[in-house]
PDB file of C-alpha atoms in Angstrom:
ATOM      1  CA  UNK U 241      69.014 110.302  81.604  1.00  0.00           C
ATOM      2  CA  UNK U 242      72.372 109.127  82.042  1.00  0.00           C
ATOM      3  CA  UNK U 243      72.934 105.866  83.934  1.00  0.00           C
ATOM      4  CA  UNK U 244      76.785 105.621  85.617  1.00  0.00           C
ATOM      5  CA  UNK U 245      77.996 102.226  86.186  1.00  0.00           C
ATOM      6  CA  UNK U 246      80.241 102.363  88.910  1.00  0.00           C
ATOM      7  CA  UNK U 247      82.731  99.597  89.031  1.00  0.00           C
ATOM      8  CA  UNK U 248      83.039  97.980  92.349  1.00  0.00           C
ATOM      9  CA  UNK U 249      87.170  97.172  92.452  1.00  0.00           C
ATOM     10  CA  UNK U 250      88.872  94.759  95.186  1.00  0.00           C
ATOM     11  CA  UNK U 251      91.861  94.914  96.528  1.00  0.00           C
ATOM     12  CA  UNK U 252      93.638  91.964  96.592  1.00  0.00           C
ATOM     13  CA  UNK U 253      96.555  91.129  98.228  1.00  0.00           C
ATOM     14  CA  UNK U 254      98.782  88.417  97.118  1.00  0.00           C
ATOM     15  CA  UNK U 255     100.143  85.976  99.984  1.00  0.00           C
ATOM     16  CA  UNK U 256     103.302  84.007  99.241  1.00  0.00           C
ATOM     17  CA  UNK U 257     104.394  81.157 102.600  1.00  0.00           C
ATOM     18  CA  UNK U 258     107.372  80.098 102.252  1.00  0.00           C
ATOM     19  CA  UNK U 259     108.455  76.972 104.842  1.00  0.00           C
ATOM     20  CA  UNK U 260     111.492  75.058 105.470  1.00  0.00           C
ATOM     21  CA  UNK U 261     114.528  75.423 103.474  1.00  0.00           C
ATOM     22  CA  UNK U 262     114.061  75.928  99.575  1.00  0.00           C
ATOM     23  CA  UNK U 263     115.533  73.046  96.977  1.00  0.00           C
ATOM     24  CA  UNK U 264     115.483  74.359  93.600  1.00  0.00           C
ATOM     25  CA  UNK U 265     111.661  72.704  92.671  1.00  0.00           C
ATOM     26  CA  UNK U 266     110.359  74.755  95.368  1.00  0.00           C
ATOM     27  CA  UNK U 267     112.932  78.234  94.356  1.00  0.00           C
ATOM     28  CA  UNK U 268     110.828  77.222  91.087  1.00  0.00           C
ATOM     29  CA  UNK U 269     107.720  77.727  92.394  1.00  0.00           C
ATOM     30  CA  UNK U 270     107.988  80.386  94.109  1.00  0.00           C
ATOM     31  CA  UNK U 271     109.562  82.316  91.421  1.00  0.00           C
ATOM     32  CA  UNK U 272     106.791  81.284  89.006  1.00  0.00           C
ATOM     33  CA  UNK U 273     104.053  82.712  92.101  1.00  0.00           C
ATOM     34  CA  UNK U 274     106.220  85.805  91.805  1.00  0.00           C
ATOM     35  CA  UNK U 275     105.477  85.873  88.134  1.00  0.00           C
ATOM     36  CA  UNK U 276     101.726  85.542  88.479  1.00  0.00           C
ATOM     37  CA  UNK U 277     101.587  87.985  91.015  1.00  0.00           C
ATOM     38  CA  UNK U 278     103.850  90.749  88.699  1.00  0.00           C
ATOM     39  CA  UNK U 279     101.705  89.784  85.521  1.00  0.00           C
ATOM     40  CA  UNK U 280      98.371  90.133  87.883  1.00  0.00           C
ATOM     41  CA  UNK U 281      99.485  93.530  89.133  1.00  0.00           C
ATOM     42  CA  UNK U 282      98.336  92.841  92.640  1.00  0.00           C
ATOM     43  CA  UNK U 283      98.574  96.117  94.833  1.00  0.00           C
ATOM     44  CA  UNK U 284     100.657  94.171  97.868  1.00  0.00           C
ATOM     45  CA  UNK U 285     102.435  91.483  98.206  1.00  0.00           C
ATOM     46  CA  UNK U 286     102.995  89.690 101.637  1.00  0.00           C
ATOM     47  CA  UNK U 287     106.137  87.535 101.574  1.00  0.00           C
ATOM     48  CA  UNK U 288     106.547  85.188 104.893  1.00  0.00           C
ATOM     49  CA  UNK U 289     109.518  82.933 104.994  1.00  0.00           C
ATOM     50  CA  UNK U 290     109.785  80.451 108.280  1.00  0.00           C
TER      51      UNK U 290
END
């Protein structure tokens, strides 16, 4: 008999906020979120910017 493991996969969605105006510590965060998201290889990203 031949047993099938199915792999259950989640989609995940990556969420970046992004508030106020952006100095360049907080440009360098957000960039480095960007990079964990790319390297991640999340199916979406949502990008919100007040």
């Amino acid at each position: 008999m031949i047993a099938l493991f199915h792999r259950k996969f989640r989609k995940m969605i990556a969420r970046i906020e992004v508030t106020g105006r952006s100095p360049s510590r907080p440009r360098k965060r957000i960039l480095e979120a960007l990079e964990f998201v790319r390297e991640r290889r999340f199916p979406a990203l949502v990008l919100r910017s007040i």
